[in-house]
Short mmCIF file of C-alpha atoms and ligand atoms in Angstrom, two decimals:
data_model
loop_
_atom_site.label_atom_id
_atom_site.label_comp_id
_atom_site.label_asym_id
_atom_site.label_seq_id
_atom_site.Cartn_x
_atom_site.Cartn_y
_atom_site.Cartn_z
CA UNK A 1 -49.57 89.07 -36.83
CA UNK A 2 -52.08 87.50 -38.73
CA UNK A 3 -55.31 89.87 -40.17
CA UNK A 4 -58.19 88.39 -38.48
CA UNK A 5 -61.74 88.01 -40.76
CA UNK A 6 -64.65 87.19 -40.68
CA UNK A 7 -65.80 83.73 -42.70
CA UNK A 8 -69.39 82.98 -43.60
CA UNK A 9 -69.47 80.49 -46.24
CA UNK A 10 -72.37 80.48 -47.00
CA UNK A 11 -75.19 77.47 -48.13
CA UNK A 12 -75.01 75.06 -51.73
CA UNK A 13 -71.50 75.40 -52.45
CA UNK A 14 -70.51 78.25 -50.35
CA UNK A 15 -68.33 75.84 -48.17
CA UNK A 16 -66.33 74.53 -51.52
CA UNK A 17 -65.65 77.33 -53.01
CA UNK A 18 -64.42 79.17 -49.59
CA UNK A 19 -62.14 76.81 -49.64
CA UNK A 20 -60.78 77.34 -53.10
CA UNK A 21 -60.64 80.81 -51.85
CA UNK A 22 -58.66 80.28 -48.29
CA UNK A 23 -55.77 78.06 -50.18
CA UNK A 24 -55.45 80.63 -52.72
CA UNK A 25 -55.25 83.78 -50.29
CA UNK A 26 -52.45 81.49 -48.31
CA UNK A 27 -50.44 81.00 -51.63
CA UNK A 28 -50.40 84.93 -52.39
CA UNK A 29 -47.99 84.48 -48.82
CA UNK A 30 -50.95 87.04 -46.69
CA UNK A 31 -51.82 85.20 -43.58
CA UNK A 32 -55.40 85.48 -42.85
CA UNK A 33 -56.80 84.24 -39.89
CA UNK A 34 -60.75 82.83 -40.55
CA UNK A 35 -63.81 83.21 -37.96
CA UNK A 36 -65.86 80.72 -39.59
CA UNK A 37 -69.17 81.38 -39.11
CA UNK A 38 -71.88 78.71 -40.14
CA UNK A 39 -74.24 81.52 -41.08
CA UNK A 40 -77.01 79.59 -39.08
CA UNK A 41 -75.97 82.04 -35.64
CA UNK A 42 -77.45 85.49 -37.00
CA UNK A 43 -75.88 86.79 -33.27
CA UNK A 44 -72.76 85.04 -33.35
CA UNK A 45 -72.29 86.53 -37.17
CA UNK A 46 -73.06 90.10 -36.04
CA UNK A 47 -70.67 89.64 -33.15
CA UNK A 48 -67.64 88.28 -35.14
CA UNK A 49 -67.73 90.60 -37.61
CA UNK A 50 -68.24 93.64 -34.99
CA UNK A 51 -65.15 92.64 -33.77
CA UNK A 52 -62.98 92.17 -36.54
CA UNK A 53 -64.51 94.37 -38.50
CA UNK A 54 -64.45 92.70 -41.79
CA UNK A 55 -66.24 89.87 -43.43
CA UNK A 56 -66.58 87.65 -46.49
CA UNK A 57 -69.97 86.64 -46.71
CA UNK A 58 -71.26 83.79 -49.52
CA UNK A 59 -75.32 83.52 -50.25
CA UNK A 60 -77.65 82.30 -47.36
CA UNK A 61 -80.38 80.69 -48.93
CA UNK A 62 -83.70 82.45 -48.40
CA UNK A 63 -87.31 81.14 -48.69
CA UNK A 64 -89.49 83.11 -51.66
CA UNK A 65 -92.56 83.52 -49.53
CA UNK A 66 -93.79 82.80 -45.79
CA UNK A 67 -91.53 83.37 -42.71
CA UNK A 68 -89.07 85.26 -41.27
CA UNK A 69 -86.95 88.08 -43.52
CA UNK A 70 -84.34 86.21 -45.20
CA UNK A 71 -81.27 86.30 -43.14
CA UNK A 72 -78.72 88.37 -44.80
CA UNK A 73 -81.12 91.26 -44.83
CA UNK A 74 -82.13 90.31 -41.02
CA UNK A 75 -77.81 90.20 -41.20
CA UNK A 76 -77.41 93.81 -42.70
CA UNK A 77 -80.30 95.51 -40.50
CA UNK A 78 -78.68 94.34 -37.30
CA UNK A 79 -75.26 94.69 -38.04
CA UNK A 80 -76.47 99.09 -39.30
CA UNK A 81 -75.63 97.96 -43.61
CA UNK A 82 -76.78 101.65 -44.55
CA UNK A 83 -74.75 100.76 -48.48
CA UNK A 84 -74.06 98.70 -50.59
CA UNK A 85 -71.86 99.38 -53.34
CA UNK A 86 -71.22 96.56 -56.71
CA UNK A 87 -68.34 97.20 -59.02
CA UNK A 88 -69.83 95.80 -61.87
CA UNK A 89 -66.87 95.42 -64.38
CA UNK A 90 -66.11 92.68 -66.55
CA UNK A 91 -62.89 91.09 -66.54
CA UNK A 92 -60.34 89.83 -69.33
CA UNK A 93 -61.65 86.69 -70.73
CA UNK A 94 -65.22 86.47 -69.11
CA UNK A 95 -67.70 85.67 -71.93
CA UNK A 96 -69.95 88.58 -71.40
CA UNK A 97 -73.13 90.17 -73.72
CA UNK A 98 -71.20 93.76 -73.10
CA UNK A 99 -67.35 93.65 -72.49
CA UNK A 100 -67.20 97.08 -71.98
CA UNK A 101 -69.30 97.32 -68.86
CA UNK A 102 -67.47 99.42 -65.84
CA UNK A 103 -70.45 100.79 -63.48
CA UNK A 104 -70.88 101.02 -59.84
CA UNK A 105 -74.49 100.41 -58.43
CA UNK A 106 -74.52 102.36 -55.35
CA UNK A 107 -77.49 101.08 -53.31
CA UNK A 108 -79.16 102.73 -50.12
CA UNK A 109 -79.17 99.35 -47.49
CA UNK A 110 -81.20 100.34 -44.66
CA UNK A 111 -84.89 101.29 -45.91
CA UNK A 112 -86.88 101.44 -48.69
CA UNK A 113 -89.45 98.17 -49.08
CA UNK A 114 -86.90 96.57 -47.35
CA UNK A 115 -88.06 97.76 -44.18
CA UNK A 116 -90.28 94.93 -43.19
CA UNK A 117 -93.88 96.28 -43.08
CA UNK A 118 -96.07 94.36 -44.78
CA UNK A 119 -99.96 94.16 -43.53
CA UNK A 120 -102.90 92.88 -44.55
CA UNK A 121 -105.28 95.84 -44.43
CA UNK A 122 -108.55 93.88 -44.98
CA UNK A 123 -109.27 90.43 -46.45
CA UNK A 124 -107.31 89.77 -49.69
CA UNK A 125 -105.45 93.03 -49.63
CA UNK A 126 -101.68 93.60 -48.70
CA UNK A 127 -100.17 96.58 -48.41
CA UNK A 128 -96.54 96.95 -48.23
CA UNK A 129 -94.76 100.13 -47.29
CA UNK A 130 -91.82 101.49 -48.77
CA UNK A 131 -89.82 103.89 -46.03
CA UNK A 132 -88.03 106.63 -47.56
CA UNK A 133 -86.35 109.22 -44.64
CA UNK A 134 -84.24 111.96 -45.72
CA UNK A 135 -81.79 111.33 -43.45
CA UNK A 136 -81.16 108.16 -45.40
CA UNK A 137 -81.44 109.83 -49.04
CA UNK A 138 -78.73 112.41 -47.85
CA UNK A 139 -76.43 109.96 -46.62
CA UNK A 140 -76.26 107.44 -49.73
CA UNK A 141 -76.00 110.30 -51.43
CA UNK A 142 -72.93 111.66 -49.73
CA UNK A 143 -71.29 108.52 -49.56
CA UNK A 144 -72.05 107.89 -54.00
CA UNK A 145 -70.58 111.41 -54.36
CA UNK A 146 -67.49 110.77 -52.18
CA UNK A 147 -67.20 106.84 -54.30
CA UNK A 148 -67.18 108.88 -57.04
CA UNK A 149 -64.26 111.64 -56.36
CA UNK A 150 -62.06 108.64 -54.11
CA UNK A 151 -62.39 106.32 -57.46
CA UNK A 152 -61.92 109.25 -60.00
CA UNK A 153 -64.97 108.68 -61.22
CA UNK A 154 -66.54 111.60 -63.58
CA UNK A 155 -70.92 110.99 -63.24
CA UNK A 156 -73.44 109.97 -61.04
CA UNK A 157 -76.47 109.08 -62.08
CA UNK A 158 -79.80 109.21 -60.24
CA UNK A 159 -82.14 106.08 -60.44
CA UNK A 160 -86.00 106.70 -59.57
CA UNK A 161 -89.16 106.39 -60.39
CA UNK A 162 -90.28 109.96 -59.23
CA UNK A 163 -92.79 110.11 -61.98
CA UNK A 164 -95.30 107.90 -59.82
CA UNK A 165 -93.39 107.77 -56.46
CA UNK A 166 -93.84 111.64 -55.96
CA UNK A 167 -92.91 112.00 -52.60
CA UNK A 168 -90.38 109.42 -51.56
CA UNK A 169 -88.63 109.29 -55.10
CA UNK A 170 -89.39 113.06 -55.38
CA UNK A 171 -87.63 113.19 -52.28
CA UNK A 172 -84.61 110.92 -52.84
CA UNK A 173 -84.55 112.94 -56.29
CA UNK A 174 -84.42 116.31 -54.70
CA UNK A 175 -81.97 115.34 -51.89
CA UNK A 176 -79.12 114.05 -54.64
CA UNK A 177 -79.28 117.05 -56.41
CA UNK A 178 -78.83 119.26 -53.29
CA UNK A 179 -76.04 116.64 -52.46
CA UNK A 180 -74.91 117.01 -56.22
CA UNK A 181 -74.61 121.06 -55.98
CA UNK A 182 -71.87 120.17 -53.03
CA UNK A 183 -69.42 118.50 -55.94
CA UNK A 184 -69.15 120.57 -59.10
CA UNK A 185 -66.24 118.52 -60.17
CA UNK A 186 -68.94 115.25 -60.80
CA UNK A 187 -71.90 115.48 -63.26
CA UNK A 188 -74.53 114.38 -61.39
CA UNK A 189 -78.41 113.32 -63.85
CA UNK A 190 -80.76 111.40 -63.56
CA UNK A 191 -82.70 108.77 -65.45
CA UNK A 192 -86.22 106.73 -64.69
CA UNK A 193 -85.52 103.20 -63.29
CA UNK A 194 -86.90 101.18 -66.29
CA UNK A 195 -85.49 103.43 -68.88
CA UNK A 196 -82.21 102.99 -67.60
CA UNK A 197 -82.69 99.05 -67.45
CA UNK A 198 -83.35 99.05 -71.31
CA UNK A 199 -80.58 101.61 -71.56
CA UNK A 200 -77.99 99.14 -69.50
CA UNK A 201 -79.16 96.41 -71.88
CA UNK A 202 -78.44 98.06 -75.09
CA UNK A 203 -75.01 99.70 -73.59
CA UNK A 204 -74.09 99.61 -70.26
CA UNK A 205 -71.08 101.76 -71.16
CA UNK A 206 -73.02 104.65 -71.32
CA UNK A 207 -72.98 104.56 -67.27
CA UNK A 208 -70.21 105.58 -64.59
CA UNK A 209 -72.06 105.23 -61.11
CA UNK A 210 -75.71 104.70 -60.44
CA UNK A 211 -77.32 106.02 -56.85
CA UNK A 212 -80.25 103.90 -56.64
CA UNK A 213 -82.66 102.97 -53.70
CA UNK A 214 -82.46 99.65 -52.01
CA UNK A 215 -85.39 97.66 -54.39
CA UNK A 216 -83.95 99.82 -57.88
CA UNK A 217 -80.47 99.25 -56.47
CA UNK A 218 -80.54 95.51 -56.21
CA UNK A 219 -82.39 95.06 -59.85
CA UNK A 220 -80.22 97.27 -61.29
CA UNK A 221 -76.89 95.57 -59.86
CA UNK A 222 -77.96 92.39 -61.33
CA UNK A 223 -78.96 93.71 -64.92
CA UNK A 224 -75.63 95.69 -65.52
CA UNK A 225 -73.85 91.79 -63.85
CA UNK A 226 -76.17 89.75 -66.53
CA UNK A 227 -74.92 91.92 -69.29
CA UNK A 228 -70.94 91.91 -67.96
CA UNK A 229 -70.50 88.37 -66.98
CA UNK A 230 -72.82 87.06 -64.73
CA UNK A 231 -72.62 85.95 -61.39
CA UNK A 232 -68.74 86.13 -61.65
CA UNK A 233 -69.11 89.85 -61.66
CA UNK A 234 -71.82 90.08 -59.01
CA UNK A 235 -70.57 90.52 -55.68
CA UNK A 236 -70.60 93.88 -53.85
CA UNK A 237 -69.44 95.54 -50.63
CA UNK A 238 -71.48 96.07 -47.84
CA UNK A 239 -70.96 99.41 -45.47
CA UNK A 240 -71.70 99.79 -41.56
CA UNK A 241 -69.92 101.79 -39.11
CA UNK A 242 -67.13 100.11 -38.52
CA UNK A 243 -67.57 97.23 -40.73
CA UNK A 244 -67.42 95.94 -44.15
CA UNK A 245 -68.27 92.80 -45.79
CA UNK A 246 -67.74 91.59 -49.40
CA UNK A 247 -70.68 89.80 -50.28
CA UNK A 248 -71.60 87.40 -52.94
CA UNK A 249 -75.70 87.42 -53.49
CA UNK A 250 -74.97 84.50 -55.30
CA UNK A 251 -74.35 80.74 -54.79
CA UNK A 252 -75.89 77.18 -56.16
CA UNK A 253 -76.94 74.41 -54.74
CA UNK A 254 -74.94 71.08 -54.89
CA UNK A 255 -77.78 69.35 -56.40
CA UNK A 256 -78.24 71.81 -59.46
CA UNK A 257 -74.56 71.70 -60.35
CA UNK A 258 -73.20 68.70 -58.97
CA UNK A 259 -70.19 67.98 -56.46
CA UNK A 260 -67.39 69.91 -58.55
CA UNK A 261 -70.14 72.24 -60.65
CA UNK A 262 -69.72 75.55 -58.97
CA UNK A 263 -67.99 78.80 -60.16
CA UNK A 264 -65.44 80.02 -57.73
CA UNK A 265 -64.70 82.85 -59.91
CA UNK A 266 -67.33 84.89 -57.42
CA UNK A 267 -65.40 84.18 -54.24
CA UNK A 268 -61.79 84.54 -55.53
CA UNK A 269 -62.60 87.67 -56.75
CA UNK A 270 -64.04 88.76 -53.39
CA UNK A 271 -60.81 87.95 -51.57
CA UNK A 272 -58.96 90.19 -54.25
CA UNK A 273 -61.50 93.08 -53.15
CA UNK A 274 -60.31 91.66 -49.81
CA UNK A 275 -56.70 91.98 -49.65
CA UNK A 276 -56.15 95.25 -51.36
CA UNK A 277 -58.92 96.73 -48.52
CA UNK A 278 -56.47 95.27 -46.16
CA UNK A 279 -53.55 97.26 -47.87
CA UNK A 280 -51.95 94.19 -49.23
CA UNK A 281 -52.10 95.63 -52.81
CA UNK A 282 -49.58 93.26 -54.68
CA UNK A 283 -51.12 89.97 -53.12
CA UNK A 284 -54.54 91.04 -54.63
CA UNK A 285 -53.01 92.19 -57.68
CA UNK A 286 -51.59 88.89 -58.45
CA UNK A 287 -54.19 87.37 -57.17
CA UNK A 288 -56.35 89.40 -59.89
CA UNK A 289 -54.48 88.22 -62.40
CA UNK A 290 -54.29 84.84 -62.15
CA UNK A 291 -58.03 84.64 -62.44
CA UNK A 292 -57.84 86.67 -65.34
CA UNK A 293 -55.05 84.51 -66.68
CA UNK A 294 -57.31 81.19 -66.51
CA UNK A 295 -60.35 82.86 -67.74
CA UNK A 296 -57.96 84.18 -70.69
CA UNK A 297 -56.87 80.50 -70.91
CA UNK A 298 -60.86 79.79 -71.42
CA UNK A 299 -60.82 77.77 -68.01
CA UNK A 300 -64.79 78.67 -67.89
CA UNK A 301 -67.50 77.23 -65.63
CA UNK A 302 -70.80 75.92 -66.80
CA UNK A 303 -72.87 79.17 -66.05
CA UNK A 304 -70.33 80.75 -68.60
CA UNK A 305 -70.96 78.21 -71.41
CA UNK A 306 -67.44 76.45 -70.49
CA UNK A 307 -66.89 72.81 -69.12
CA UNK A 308 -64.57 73.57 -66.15
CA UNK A 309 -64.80 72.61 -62.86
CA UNK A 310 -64.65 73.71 -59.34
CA UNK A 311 -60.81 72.32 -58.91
CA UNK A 312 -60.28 73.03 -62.32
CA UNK A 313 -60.58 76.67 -61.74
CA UNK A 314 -58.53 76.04 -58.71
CA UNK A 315 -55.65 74.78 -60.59
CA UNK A 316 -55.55 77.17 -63.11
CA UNK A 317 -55.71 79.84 -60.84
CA UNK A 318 -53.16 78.37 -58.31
CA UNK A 319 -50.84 77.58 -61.46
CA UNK A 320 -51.18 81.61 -62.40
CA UNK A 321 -50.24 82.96 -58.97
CA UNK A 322 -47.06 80.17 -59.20
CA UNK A 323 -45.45 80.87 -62.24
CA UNK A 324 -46.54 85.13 -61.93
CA UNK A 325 -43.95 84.66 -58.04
C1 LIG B 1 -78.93 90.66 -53.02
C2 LIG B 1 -80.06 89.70 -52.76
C3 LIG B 1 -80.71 90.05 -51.44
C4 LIG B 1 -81.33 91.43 -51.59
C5 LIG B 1 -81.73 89.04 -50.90
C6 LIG B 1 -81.15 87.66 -50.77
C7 LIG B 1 -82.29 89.47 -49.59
O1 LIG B 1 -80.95 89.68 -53.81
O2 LIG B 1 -78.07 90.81 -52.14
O3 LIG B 1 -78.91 91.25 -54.08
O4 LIG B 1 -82.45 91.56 -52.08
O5 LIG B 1 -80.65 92.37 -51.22
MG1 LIG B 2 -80.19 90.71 -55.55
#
């Protein structure tokens, strides 16, 4: 029997590199049946991936201003994302600013100023609300805390800005250290959002895993990927009840890059997070490390400084997984 997951490509070059990423999975030998969804049906997206209960999901392109929410957060609220979690760790080979980087941004999903309410209160003046609920603080919490004892993991570290935020930081503040109390084998402190991003910048080593809010959490993620890799090192995990999806925030547009321009690094690497969630540990393994292998061989993209192509990066990686059988 076949696993059976969910497919949304994505836009730019989501559709090229998903490809890349389908012929490799089938030459690992794990047979993976794909719902492709165009990304375009926000209800026929939920639906597929409420029934098969996992999903690999490339960037939908979202308008800066005006509109609707963009639709992967319209995609996370209706599908009950409460976390997301991003492995930021930088791989063999990658050029990166900080080779050493290993963190895990673990980011609340549901609230926060991601909640939608935005009014104008008179002329000229917005105000946008941030939504903090306790409920919500206690669960990322849990769920950072339990990351951090499945993974082995030794800290967790706070992210906040409770010095101005008083209540809803104070609160999310408060809530992780009641949480922390629970697990005396993990250090649990705490540090103030833009201290930590110089702190990332000058040595991102000097984290383990970072609870953050849902604005913090997706800054932060993307800091710690600038200074491992870039976009390469990127994706994260979404978490509902009873679904997952690997995500890539990331993506380019065929225009900027041109026809064989874009990194599949992103996407491979999802369906290695992929297959070992599906229990098919030595398929992702060598799937792993035949990315490694090529980026090792220097087989770099142009967003890494490197000349390589899309099918370049294809054949390099296809070649590893060959000769590794
Ligand atoms: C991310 C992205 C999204 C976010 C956007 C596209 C809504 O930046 O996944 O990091 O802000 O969560
Ligand atoms: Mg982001």
């Amino acid at each position: 029997m076949p696993y059976e997951v969910t497919l949304i490509p994505g836009d730019g070059c989501g559709a090229q590199v998903a490809d890349v990423m389908r012929d490799l999975v089938a030459a690992t030998g794990v047979d993976i049946q794909w719902d492709l969804q165009t990304g375009a049906d926000l209800d026929a997206m939920v639906a597929s991936v409420r029934r098969t209960g996992v999903a690999l999901k490339g960037k939908i392109v979202s308008v800066a201003a005006g509109g609707k929410m963009p639709l992967t957060l319209q995609f996370r609220k209706k599908l009950g994302v409460h976390a997301i979690v991003r492995h930021v760790i930088h791989l063999p080979g990658l050029p990166a600013r900080a080779p050493g980087t290993n963190l895990v941004v673990v980011r609340e999903a549901s609230e926060d100023i991601y909640s939608g309410f935005e009014h104008e209160s008179t002329d000229g003046v917005f105000e946008s609300v941030k939504v903090t609920t306790r409920a919500a603080c206690e669960r990322i919490s849990t769920f950072a805390f339990e990351y951090a004892v499945r993974h082995g993991r030794k800290r967790v570290t706070t992210v906040h800005k409770a010095n101005i935020l008083k209540k809803a930081d104070g609160m999310f503040l408060a809530v992780s250290r009641e949480v922390a109390a629970r697990y005396p084998s993990i250090q649990h402190d705490d540090i103030i959002v833009d201290a930590l991003c110089m702190r990332i910048v000058r040595r991102p080593s000097d984290f383990d895993v970072l609870l953050c809010g849902n604005l913090f959490g997706d800054i932060v993620s993307d800091v710690a990927a600038g200074m491992a890799g870039g976009v390469t090192v990127a994706c994260g995990t979404c978490y509902a009840d009873g679904a997952v999806v690997f995500e890539n925030p990331h993506g380019t547009s065929v225009e900027v890059v041109g026809p064989d321009g874009a990194n599949p690094y992103p996407m491979i690497g999802m369906a290695v997070d992929l297959l070992r969630y599906l229990g098919e540990i030595d398929a992702s393994a060598r799937l792993r490390h035949a990315c490694v292998a090529a980026l090792e061989a220097g087989v770099h993209t142009g967003d890494m400084g490197g000349t390589a192509g899309t099918q370049e990066v294809h054949a390099a990686v296809r070649g590893g997984l060959t000769s590794a059988r």
